[in-house]
């Protein structure tokens, strides 16, 4: 990373996100213009495949297929409205859900032609036949650590899933940028860990490098009360730098005022 001013925010949500805010696209873009950004990507959560989750929680994760169609349509208008002011990309934050790759590929293929800049993220890990969200809340994280036996095992299973995500076949529209790769550290202040599975980190980095993928340098963690750090951090970040993997700043904003946040 250079010390130059960051001119691009590659990870922004919208009012279509069910756990977000009602801030309009205009508010997001105005904030970006105020900061002097030259390029932004809206990367709304792609609808999840049908999966076993508590129904209310499932609904809160991502917009429906109908809503995401509206998102793309509205973005087309916003893009033309601001075409002389800033480059706006249409994108998704795509969940990698282990075992549901075909369903994911189907949704990606349905919208792929409209996508310009997307992110592939892991939020769920699969245990037996159930899915657990690693960033749903501190209680859920604790529960997951209890089921697996330790915080380290949660980390292992997160990074193993990340490796599968990178290697997965999600078709022609699979995103080339890996979202917040150390998200599993979201509660590290409450559940500290000396975890450093360098072998697994190196495997992940090698697979990213081999495919020429990028990394989402995601500042949202700084604003999370039990995290206080950017994803990626620590040894993972050192390996990213040592291997010259491209990083794109992302605020992961779910409201207009967070656009470009913590970039400098
Ligand atoms: Zn979100
Ligand atoms: Zn995410």
PDB file of C-alpha atoms and ligand atoms in Angstrom:
ATOM      1  CA  UNK A   1       0.000   0.000   0.000  1.00  0.00           C
ATOM      2  CA  UNK A   2       1.233   3.465  -0.730  1.00  0.00           C
ATOM      3  CA  UNK A   3       0.813   6.565   1.324  1.00  0.00           C
ATOM      4  CA  UNK A   4      -1.021   8.242  -1.495  1.00  0.00           C
ATOM      5  CA  UNK A   5      -4.564   9.312  -0.963  1.00  0.00           C
ATOM      6  CA  UNK A   6      -6.960   6.427  -1.483  1.00  0.00           C
ATOM      7  CA  UNK A   7      -9.346   7.298  -4.312  1.00  0.00           C
ATOM      8  CA  UNK A   8     -11.485   4.202  -4.473  1.00  0.00           C
ATOM      9  CA  UNK A   9     -13.905   2.457  -2.113  1.00  0.00           C
ATOM     10  CA  UNK A  10     -14.437  -1.109  -3.341  1.00  0.00           C
ATOM     11  CA  UNK A  11     -16.986  -2.361  -0.809  1.00  0.00           C
ATOM     12  CA  UNK A  12     -20.236  -0.483  -0.171  1.00  0.00           C
ATOM     13  CA  UNK A  13     -23.748  -1.703   0.687  1.00  0.00           C
ATOM     14  CA  UNK A  14     -27.064   0.049   0.066  1.00  0.00           C
ATOM     15  CA  UNK A  15     -30.638   0.498   1.224  1.00  0.00           C
ATOM     16  CA  UNK A  16     -31.388  -2.933  -0.265  1.00  0.00           C
ATOM     17  CA  UNK A  17     -29.459  -4.592   2.561  1.00  0.00           C
ATOM     18  CA  UNK A  18     -31.942  -5.876   5.163  1.00  0.00           C
ATOM     19  CA  UNK A  19     -29.471  -5.301   8.034  1.00  0.00           C
ATOM     20  CA  UNK A  20     -28.385  -1.938   6.649  1.00  0.00           C
ATOM     21  CA  UNK A  21     -29.904   1.540   6.701  1.00  0.00           C
ATOM     22  CA  UNK A  22     -32.363   3.368   4.486  1.00  0.00           C
ATOM     23  CA  UNK A  23     -29.726   5.858   3.266  1.00  0.00           C
ATOM     24  CA  UNK A  24     -30.298   6.516  -0.439  1.00  0.00           C
ATOM     25  CA  UNK A  25     -27.742   5.859  -3.168  1.00  0.00           C
ATOM     26  CA  UNK A  26     -27.443   9.641  -3.544  1.00  0.00           C
ATOM     27  CA  UNK A  27     -26.312  10.002   0.062  1.00  0.00           C
ATOM     28  CA  UNK A  28     -23.589   7.381  -0.453  1.00  0.00           C
ATOM     29  CA  UNK A  29     -22.397   8.996  -3.670  1.00  0.00           C
ATOM     30  CA  UNK A  30     -22.467  12.494  -2.160  1.00  0.00           C
ATOM     31  CA  UNK A  31     -20.266  11.288   0.690  1.00  0.00           C
ATOM     32  CA  UNK A  32     -17.827   9.751  -1.807  1.00  0.00           C
ATOM     33  CA  UNK A  33     -17.711  13.018  -3.777  1.00  0.00           C
ATOM     34  CA  UNK A  34     -17.152  14.999  -0.606  1.00  0.00           C
ATOM     35  CA  UNK A  35     -14.121  12.802   0.145  1.00  0.00           C
ATOM     36  CA  UNK A  36     -12.824  13.251  -3.388  1.00  0.00           C
ATOM     37  CA  UNK A  37     -13.119   9.568  -4.307  1.00  0.00           C
ATOM     38  CA  UNK A  38     -12.883   8.783  -8.018  1.00  0.00           C
ATOM     39  CA  UNK A  39     -14.399   5.304  -8.019  1.00  0.00           C
ATOM     40  CA  UNK A  40     -16.796   3.354  -5.825  1.00  0.00           C
ATOM     41  CA  UNK A  41     -18.308  -0.124  -6.019  1.00  0.00           C
ATOM     42  CA  UNK A  42     -21.693  -0.989  -4.614  1.00  0.00           C
ATOM     43  CA  UNK A  43     -21.335  -4.604  -3.543  1.00  0.00           C
ATOM     44  CA  UNK A  44     -24.709  -5.557  -2.134  1.00  0.00           C
ATOM     45  CA  UNK A  45     -25.136  -9.018  -0.628  1.00  0.00           C
ATOM     46  CA  UNK A  46     -26.185 -11.436  -3.357  1.00  0.00           C
ATOM     47  CA  UNK A  47     -29.294 -13.412  -2.357  1.00  0.00           C
ATOM     48  CA  UNK A  48     -28.297 -16.526  -0.430  1.00  0.00           C
ATOM     49  CA  UNK A  49     -29.109 -19.988  -1.692  1.00  0.00           C
ATOM     50  CA  UNK A  50     -31.840 -21.798   0.276  1.00  0.00           C
ATOM     51  CA  UNK A  51     -30.060 -22.976   3.396  1.00  0.00           C
ATOM     52  CA  UNK A  52     -30.954 -24.130   6.877  1.00  0.00           C
ATOM     53  CA  UNK A  53     -30.816 -21.056   9.065  1.00  0.00           C
ATOM     54  CA  UNK A  54     -33.258 -19.606  11.541  1.00  0.00           C
ATOM     55  CA  UNK A  55     -35.827 -17.963   9.173  1.00  0.00           C
ATOM     56  CA  UNK A  56     -35.662 -14.451  10.654  1.00  0.00           C
ATOM     57  CA  UNK A  57     -31.881 -14.489  10.560  1.00  0.00           C
ATOM     58  CA  UNK A  58     -31.867 -15.835   7.008  1.00  0.00           C
ATOM     59  CA  UNK A  59     -34.079 -12.936   5.894  1.00  0.00           C
ATOM     60  CA  UNK A  60     -31.752 -10.415   7.534  1.00  0.00           C
ATOM     61  CA  UNK A  61     -28.665 -11.612   5.645  1.00  0.00           C
ATOM     62  CA  UNK A  62     -29.380 -10.518   2.086  1.00  0.00           C
ATOM     63  CA  UNK A  63     -32.034  -9.051  -0.207  1.00  0.00           C
ATOM     64  CA  UNK A  64     -34.356 -11.377  -2.147  1.00  0.00           C
ATOM     65  CA  UNK A  65     -33.933 -12.104  -5.858  1.00  0.00           C
ATOM     66  CA  UNK A  66     -36.691  -9.572  -6.670  1.00  0.00           C
ATOM     67  CA  UNK A  67     -35.045  -6.896  -4.543  1.00  0.00           C
ATOM     68  CA  UNK A  68     -31.620  -7.458  -6.049  1.00  0.00           C
ATOM     69  CA  UNK A  69     -33.160  -6.983  -9.503  1.00  0.00           C
ATOM     70  CA  UNK A  70     -34.440  -3.591  -8.313  1.00  0.00           C
ATOM     71  CA  UNK A  71     -30.997  -2.794  -6.874  1.00  0.00           C
ATOM     72  CA  UNK A  72     -29.388  -3.299 -10.262  1.00  0.00           C
ATOM     73  CA  UNK A  73     -32.053  -1.233 -12.032  1.00  0.00           C
ATOM     74  CA  UNK A  74     -31.802   1.654  -9.589  1.00  0.00           C
ATOM     75  CA  UNK A  75     -28.003   1.572  -9.818  1.00  0.00           C
ATOM     76  CA  UNK A  76     -28.230   1.963 -13.593  1.00  0.00           C
ATOM     77  CA  UNK A  77     -30.040   5.288 -13.039  1.00  0.00           C
ATOM     78  CA  UNK A  78     -27.598   6.421 -10.351  1.00  0.00           C
ATOM     79  CA  UNK A  79     -24.656   5.622 -12.590  1.00  0.00           C
ATOM     80  CA  UNK A  80     -25.958   7.747 -15.408  1.00  0.00           C
ATOM     81  CA  UNK A  81     -26.918  10.548 -13.022  1.00  0.00           C
ATOM     82  CA  UNK A  82     -23.327  10.801 -11.724  1.00  0.00           C
ATOM     83  CA  UNK A  83     -21.468   9.703 -14.867  1.00  0.00           C
ATOM     84  CA  UNK A  84     -19.501  12.952 -15.115  1.00  0.00           C
ATOM     85  CA  UNK A  85     -18.572  13.013 -11.440  1.00  0.00           C
ATOM     86  CA  UNK A  86     -17.440   9.568 -10.366  1.00  0.00           C
ATOM     87  CA  UNK A  87     -17.062   6.009 -11.648  1.00  0.00           C
ATOM     88  CA  UNK A  88     -19.685   3.789 -10.027  1.00  0.00           C
ATOM     89  CA  UNK A  89     -19.500   0.005 -10.356  1.00  0.00           C
ATOM     90  CA  UNK A  90     -22.350  -2.435  -9.945  1.00  0.00           C
ATOM     91  CA  UNK A  91     -21.388  -5.419  -7.851  1.00  0.00           C
ATOM     92  CA  UNK A  92     -22.276  -8.103  -5.357  1.00  0.00           C
ATOM     93  CA  UNK A  93     -20.759  -9.393  -2.191  1.00  0.00           C
ATOM     94  CA  UNK A  94     -21.174 -13.084  -2.902  1.00  0.00           C
ATOM     95  CA  UNK A  95     -21.303 -15.557  -0.043  1.00  0.00           C
ATOM     96  CA  UNK A  96     -19.341 -18.736  -0.431  1.00  0.00           C
ATOM     97  CA  UNK A  97     -21.594 -21.383   1.095  1.00  0.00           C
ATOM     98  CA  UNK A  98     -19.914 -24.756   1.237  1.00  0.00           C
ATOM     99  CA  UNK A  99     -21.998 -27.443  -0.447  1.00  0.00           C
ATOM    100  CA  UNK A 100     -24.248 -24.918  -2.240  1.00  0.00           C
ATOM    101  CA  UNK A 101     -21.831 -23.925  -4.987  1.00  0.00           C
ATOM    102  CA  UNK A 102     -24.194 -24.898  -7.824  1.00  0.00           C
ATOM    103  CA  UNK A 103     -27.049 -22.778  -6.452  1.00  0.00           C
ATOM    104  CA  UNK A 104     -24.639 -19.874  -5.972  1.00  0.00           C
ATOM    105  CA  UNK A 105     -23.355 -20.220  -9.513  1.00  0.00           C
ATOM    106  CA  UNK A 106     -26.940 -20.154 -10.817  1.00  0.00           C
ATOM    107  CA  UNK A 107     -27.682 -16.819  -9.141  1.00  0.00           C
ATOM    108  CA  UNK A 108     -24.350 -15.388 -10.301  1.00  0.00           C
ATOM    109  CA  UNK A 109     -25.064 -16.481 -13.857  1.00  0.00           C
ATOM    110  CA  UNK A 110     -28.488 -14.827 -13.751  1.00  0.00           C
ATOM    111  CA  UNK A 111     -27.010 -11.390 -12.967  1.00  0.00           C
ATOM    112  CA  UNK A 112     -23.424 -11.821 -14.125  1.00  0.00           C
ATOM    113  CA  UNK A 113     -23.641  -9.636 -17.219  1.00  0.00           C
ATOM    114  CA  UNK A 114     -24.496  -6.623 -15.053  1.00  0.00           C
ATOM    115  CA  UNK A 115     -21.647  -7.141 -12.584  1.00  0.00           C
ATOM    116  CA  UNK A 116     -18.518  -4.992 -12.842  1.00  0.00           C
ATOM    117  CA  UNK A 117     -16.761  -5.422  -9.515  1.00  0.00           C
ATOM    118  CA  UNK A 118     -17.650  -8.060  -6.961  1.00  0.00           C
ATOM    119  CA  UNK A 119     -16.361  -9.642  -3.791  1.00  0.00           C
ATOM    120  CA  UNK A 120     -16.363 -13.243  -2.592  1.00  0.00           C
ATOM    121  CA  UNK A 121     -16.752 -13.557   1.168  1.00  0.00           C
ATOM    122  CA  UNK A 122     -17.021 -16.268   3.769  1.00  0.00           C
ATOM    123  CA  UNK A 123     -19.468 -15.575   6.598  1.00  0.00           C
ATOM    124  CA  UNK A 124     -20.707 -19.155   7.120  1.00  0.00           C
ATOM    125  CA  UNK A 125     -18.975 -22.320   8.111  1.00  0.00           C
ATOM    126  CA  UNK A 126     -20.529 -25.726   7.663  1.00  0.00           C
ATOM    127  CA  UNK A 127     -20.440 -28.279  10.458  1.00  0.00           C
ATOM    128  CA  UNK A 128     -22.080 -31.630   9.847  1.00  0.00           C
ATOM    129  CA  UNK A 129     -25.164 -30.455   8.013  1.00  0.00           C
ATOM    130  CA  UNK A 130     -25.634 -27.099   9.692  1.00  0.00           C
ATOM    131  CA  UNK A 131     -24.379 -23.631   8.836  1.00  0.00           C
ATOM    132  CA  UNK A 132     -23.021 -21.176  11.392  1.00  0.00           C
ATOM    133  CA  UNK A 133     -22.439 -17.489  10.787  1.00  0.00           C
ATOM    134  CA  UNK A 134     -19.131 -16.328  12.293  1.00  0.00           C
ATOM    135  CA  UNK A 135     -20.026 -12.638  12.554  1.00  0.00           C
ATOM    136  CA  UNK A 136     -23.672 -12.854  13.636  1.00  0.00           C
ATOM    137  CA  UNK A 137     -22.956 -11.936  17.255  1.00  0.00           C
ATOM    138  CA  UNK A 138     -20.755 -12.617  20.210  1.00  0.00           C
ATOM    139  CA  UNK A 139     -23.129 -15.221  21.695  1.00  0.00           C
ATOM    140  CA  UNK A 140     -23.274 -17.129  18.447  1.00  0.00           C
ATOM    141  CA  UNK A 141     -19.493 -17.027  18.195  1.00  0.00           C
ATOM    142  CA  UNK A 142     -19.159 -18.427  21.714  1.00  0.00           C
ATOM    143  CA  UNK A 143     -21.634 -21.172  20.853  1.00  0.00           C
ATOM    144  CA  UNK A 144     -19.605 -22.093  17.803  1.00  0.00           C
ATOM    145  CA  UNK A 145     -16.380 -22.219  19.840  1.00  0.00           C
ATOM    146  CA  UNK A 146     -18.127 -24.466  22.379  1.00  0.00           C
ATOM    147  CA  UNK A 147     -19.357 -26.821  19.669  1.00  0.00           C
ATOM    148  CA  UNK A 148     -15.929 -27.056  18.054  1.00  0.00           C
ATOM    149  CA  UNK A 149     -13.997 -27.137  21.334  1.00  0.00           C
ATOM    150  CA  UNK A 150     -11.936 -23.951  21.052  1.00  0.00           C
ATOM    151  CA  UNK A 151     -11.585 -20.554  19.416  1.00  0.00           C
ATOM    152  CA  UNK A 152      -8.601 -21.910  17.458  1.00  0.00           C
ATOM    153  CA  UNK A 153     -10.837 -24.552  15.914  1.00  0.00           C
ATOM    154  CA  UNK A 154     -13.286 -21.883  14.804  1.00  0.00           C
ATOM    155  CA  UNK A 155     -10.386 -20.062  13.160  1.00  0.00           C
ATOM    156  CA  UNK A 156      -9.165 -23.261  11.502  1.00  0.00           C
ATOM    157  CA  UNK A 157     -12.562 -24.026  10.145  1.00  0.00           C
ATOM    158  CA  UNK A 158     -13.016 -20.450   8.894  1.00  0.00           C
ATOM    159  CA  UNK A 159      -9.710 -20.458   7.016  1.00  0.00           C
ATOM    160  CA  UNK A 160     -10.347 -23.934   5.623  1.00  0.00           C
ATOM    161  CA  UNK A 161     -13.654 -22.666   4.268  1.00  0.00           C
ATOM    162  CA  UNK A 162     -11.889 -19.608   2.836  1.00  0.00           C
ATOM    163  CA  UNK A 163      -9.471 -21.907   1.019  1.00  0.00           C
ATOM    164  CA  UNK A 164     -12.400 -23.839  -0.439  1.00  0.00           C
ATOM    165  CA  UNK A 165     -14.014 -20.556  -1.500  1.00  0.00           C
ATOM    166  CA  UNK A 166     -10.892 -19.530  -3.405  1.00  0.00           C
ATOM    167  CA  UNK A 167     -10.653 -22.911  -5.128  1.00  0.00           C
ATOM    168  CA  UNK A 168     -14.396 -23.247  -5.787  1.00  0.00           C
ATOM    169  CA  UNK A 169     -15.982 -23.326  -9.216  1.00  0.00           C
ATOM    170  CA  UNK A 170     -18.632 -20.609  -9.221  1.00  0.00           C
ATOM    171  CA  UNK A 171     -18.590 -20.114 -12.967  1.00  0.00           C
ATOM    172  CA  UNK A 172     -17.598 -17.238 -15.221  1.00  0.00           C
ATOM    173  CA  UNK A 173     -18.809 -14.502 -12.903  1.00  0.00           C
ATOM    174  CA  UNK A 174     -17.000 -15.632  -9.786  1.00  0.00           C
ATOM    175  CA  UNK A 175     -15.614 -12.533  -8.020  1.00  0.00           C
ATOM    176  CA  UNK A 176     -11.860 -11.980  -8.123  1.00  0.00           C
ATOM    177  CA  UNK A 177     -11.585 -10.210  -4.795  1.00  0.00           C
ATOM    178  CA  UNK A 178     -11.671 -12.020  -1.452  1.00  0.00           C
ATOM    179  CA  UNK A 179     -13.726 -10.176   1.167  1.00  0.00           C
ATOM    180  CA  UNK A 180     -12.399  -9.379   4.652  1.00  0.00           C
ATOM    181  CA  UNK A 181     -10.179 -12.493   4.801  1.00  0.00           C
ATOM    182  CA  UNK A 182      -9.652 -12.401   8.571  1.00  0.00           C
ATOM    183  CA  UNK A 183     -13.300 -11.700   9.496  1.00  0.00           C
ATOM    184  CA  UNK A 184     -13.197 -14.573  11.994  1.00  0.00           C
ATOM    185  CA  UNK A 185     -11.196 -12.207  14.249  1.00  0.00           C
ATOM    186  CA  UNK A 186     -14.272  -9.987  14.673  1.00  0.00           C
ATOM    187  CA  UNK A 187     -14.527 -10.878  18.388  1.00  0.00           C
ATOM    188  CA  UNK A 188     -10.790 -11.170  19.095  1.00  0.00           C
ATOM    189  CA  UNK A 189     -10.874  -8.636  21.942  1.00  0.00           C
ATOM    190  CA  UNK A 190     -13.385 -10.790  23.827  1.00  0.00           C
ATOM    191  CA  UNK A 191     -11.911 -14.130  22.712  1.00  0.00           C
ATOM    192  CA  UNK A 192      -8.192 -13.528  22.222  1.00  0.00           C
ATOM    193  CA  UNK A 193      -6.179 -16.185  20.477  1.00  0.00           C
ATOM    194  CA  UNK A 194      -2.555 -16.752  19.603  1.00  0.00           C
ATOM    195  CA  UNK A 195      -3.754 -18.510  16.464  1.00  0.00           C
ATOM    196  CA  UNK A 196      -1.153 -18.561  13.719  1.00  0.00           C
ATOM    197  CA  UNK A 197      -1.656 -21.451  11.356  1.00  0.00           C
ATOM    198  CA  UNK A 198       0.972 -20.156   8.974  1.00  0.00           C
ATOM    199  CA  UNK A 199       0.844 -23.277   6.846  1.00  0.00           C
ATOM    200  CA  UNK A 200      -2.841 -22.718   6.147  1.00  0.00           C
ATOM    201  CA  UNK A 201      -2.301 -18.968   5.618  1.00  0.00           C
ATOM    202  CA  UNK A 202       0.434 -19.714   3.084  1.00  0.00           C
ATOM    203  CA  UNK A 203      -1.796 -22.143   1.255  1.00  0.00           C
ATOM    204  CA  UNK A 204      -4.537 -19.499   1.060  1.00  0.00           C
ATOM    205  CA  UNK A 205      -2.112 -16.831  -0.144  1.00  0.00           C
ATOM    206  CA  UNK A 206      -0.652 -19.166  -2.772  1.00  0.00           C
ATOM    207  CA  UNK A 207      -4.072 -20.008  -4.156  1.00  0.00           C
ATOM    208  CA  UNK A 208      -4.971 -16.307  -4.298  1.00  0.00           C
ATOM    209  CA  UNK A 209      -1.721 -15.480  -6.033  1.00  0.00           C
ATOM    210  CA  UNK A 210      -2.012 -18.312  -8.521  1.00  0.00           C
ATOM    211  CA  UNK A 211      -5.414 -17.012  -9.634  1.00  0.00           C
ATOM    212  CA  UNK A 212      -4.363 -13.381  -9.603  1.00  0.00           C
ATOM    213  CA  UNK A 213      -7.135 -12.589  -7.141  1.00  0.00           C
ATOM    214  CA  UNK A 214      -7.206  -9.471  -4.986  1.00  0.00           C
ATOM    215  CA  UNK A 215      -7.974  -8.844  -1.347  1.00  0.00           C
ATOM    216  CA  UNK A 216     -10.588  -6.581   0.190  1.00  0.00           C
ATOM    217  CA  UNK A 217      -8.630  -4.394   2.640  1.00  0.00           C
ATOM    218  CA  UNK A 218     -11.677  -3.944   4.812  1.00  0.00           C
ATOM    219  CA  UNK A 219     -11.787  -1.184   7.400  1.00  0.00           C
ATOM    220  CA  UNK A 220     -15.119  -2.209   8.977  1.00  0.00           C
ATOM    221  CA  UNK A 221     -13.347  -4.212  11.673  1.00  0.00           C
ATOM    222  CA  UNK A 222     -11.879  -1.019  13.139  1.00  0.00           C
ATOM    223  CA  UNK A 223     -15.423   0.081  13.930  1.00  0.00           C
ATOM    224  CA  UNK A 224     -16.457  -3.230  15.531  1.00  0.00           C
ATOM    225  CA  UNK A 225     -16.225  -2.960  19.333  1.00  0.00           C
ATOM    226  CA  UNK A 226     -14.590  -6.397  19.835  1.00  0.00           C
ATOM    227  CA  UNK A 227     -12.297  -6.214  16.808  1.00  0.00           C
ATOM    228  CA  UNK A 228     -10.621  -2.811  16.417  1.00  0.00           C
ATOM    229  CA  UNK A 229      -8.485  -3.857  13.475  1.00  0.00           C
ATOM    230  CA  UNK A 230      -8.573  -3.960   9.692  1.00  0.00           C
ATOM    231  CA  UNK A 231      -9.171  -7.257   7.880  1.00  0.00           C
ATOM    232  CA  UNK A 232      -6.603  -8.633   7.090  1.00  0.00           C
ATOM    233  CA  UNK A 233      -4.202  -8.022   9.963  1.00  0.00           C
ATOM    234  CA  UNK A 234      -1.148  -9.617  11.574  1.00  0.00           C
ATOM    235  CA  UNK A 235       0.765 -12.404   9.879  1.00  0.00           C
ATOM    236  CA  UNK A 236      -1.912 -12.836   7.249  1.00  0.00           C
ATOM    237  CA  UNK A 237      -1.413  -9.212   6.208  1.00  0.00           C
ATOM    238  CA  UNK A 238       2.371  -9.614   6.191  1.00  0.00           C
ATOM    239  CA  UNK A 239       2.038 -12.591   3.861  1.00  0.00           C
ATOM    240  CA  UNK A 240      -0.250 -10.623   1.570  1.00  0.00           C
ATOM    241  CA  UNK A 241       2.332  -7.851   1.341  1.00  0.00           C
ATOM    242  CA  UNK A 242       5.272 -10.227   0.943  1.00  0.00           C
ATOM    243  CA  UNK A 243       3.494 -11.847  -2.000  1.00  0.00           C
ATOM    244  CA  UNK A 244       2.506  -8.577  -3.654  1.00  0.00           C
ATOM    245  CA  UNK A 245      -1.166  -9.399  -3.661  1.00  0.00           C
ATOM    246  CA  UNK A 246      -3.243  -6.432  -4.679  1.00  0.00           C
ATOM    247  CA  UNK A 247      -5.407  -4.958  -1.953  1.00  0.00           C
ATOM    248  CA  UNK A 248      -8.409  -2.729  -2.579  1.00  0.00           C
ATOM    249  CA  UNK A 249      -9.691  -0.572   0.243  1.00  0.00           C
ATOM    250  CA  UNK A 250     -13.268  -1.313   1.256  1.00  0.00           C
ATOM    251  CA  UNK A 251     -15.284   0.483   3.916  1.00  0.00           C
ATOM    252  CA  UNK A 252     -18.053  -2.144   3.968  1.00  0.00           C
ATOM    253  CA  UNK A 253     -20.305   0.861   4.597  1.00  0.00           C
ATOM    254  CA  UNK A 254     -23.906   0.052   5.459  1.00  0.00           C
ATOM    255  CA  UNK A 255     -24.659   3.769   5.821  1.00  0.00           C
ATOM    256  CA  UNK A 256     -23.583   6.803   3.810  1.00  0.00           C
ATOM    257  CA  UNK A 257     -21.363   8.322   6.483  1.00  0.00           C
ATOM    258  CA  UNK A 258     -19.110   5.238   6.548  1.00  0.00           C
ATOM    259  CA  UNK A 259     -18.104   5.550   2.880  1.00  0.00           C
ATOM    260  CA  UNK A 260     -14.303   5.844   2.679  1.00  0.00           C
ATOM    261  CA  UNK A 261     -14.055   5.536   6.448  1.00  0.00           C
ATOM    262  CA  UNK A 262     -10.660   4.867   8.061  1.00  0.00           C
ATOM    263  CA  UNK A 263      -8.846   4.953   4.702  1.00  0.00           C
ATOM    264  CA  UNK A 264      -6.082   7.349   5.762  1.00  0.00           C
TER     265      UNK A 264
HETATM  266 ZN1  LIG B   1     -24.009  -6.529   5.309  1.00  0.00          ZN
HETATM  267 ZN1  LIG B   2     -19.052  -9.362   4.439  1.00  0.00          ZN
END
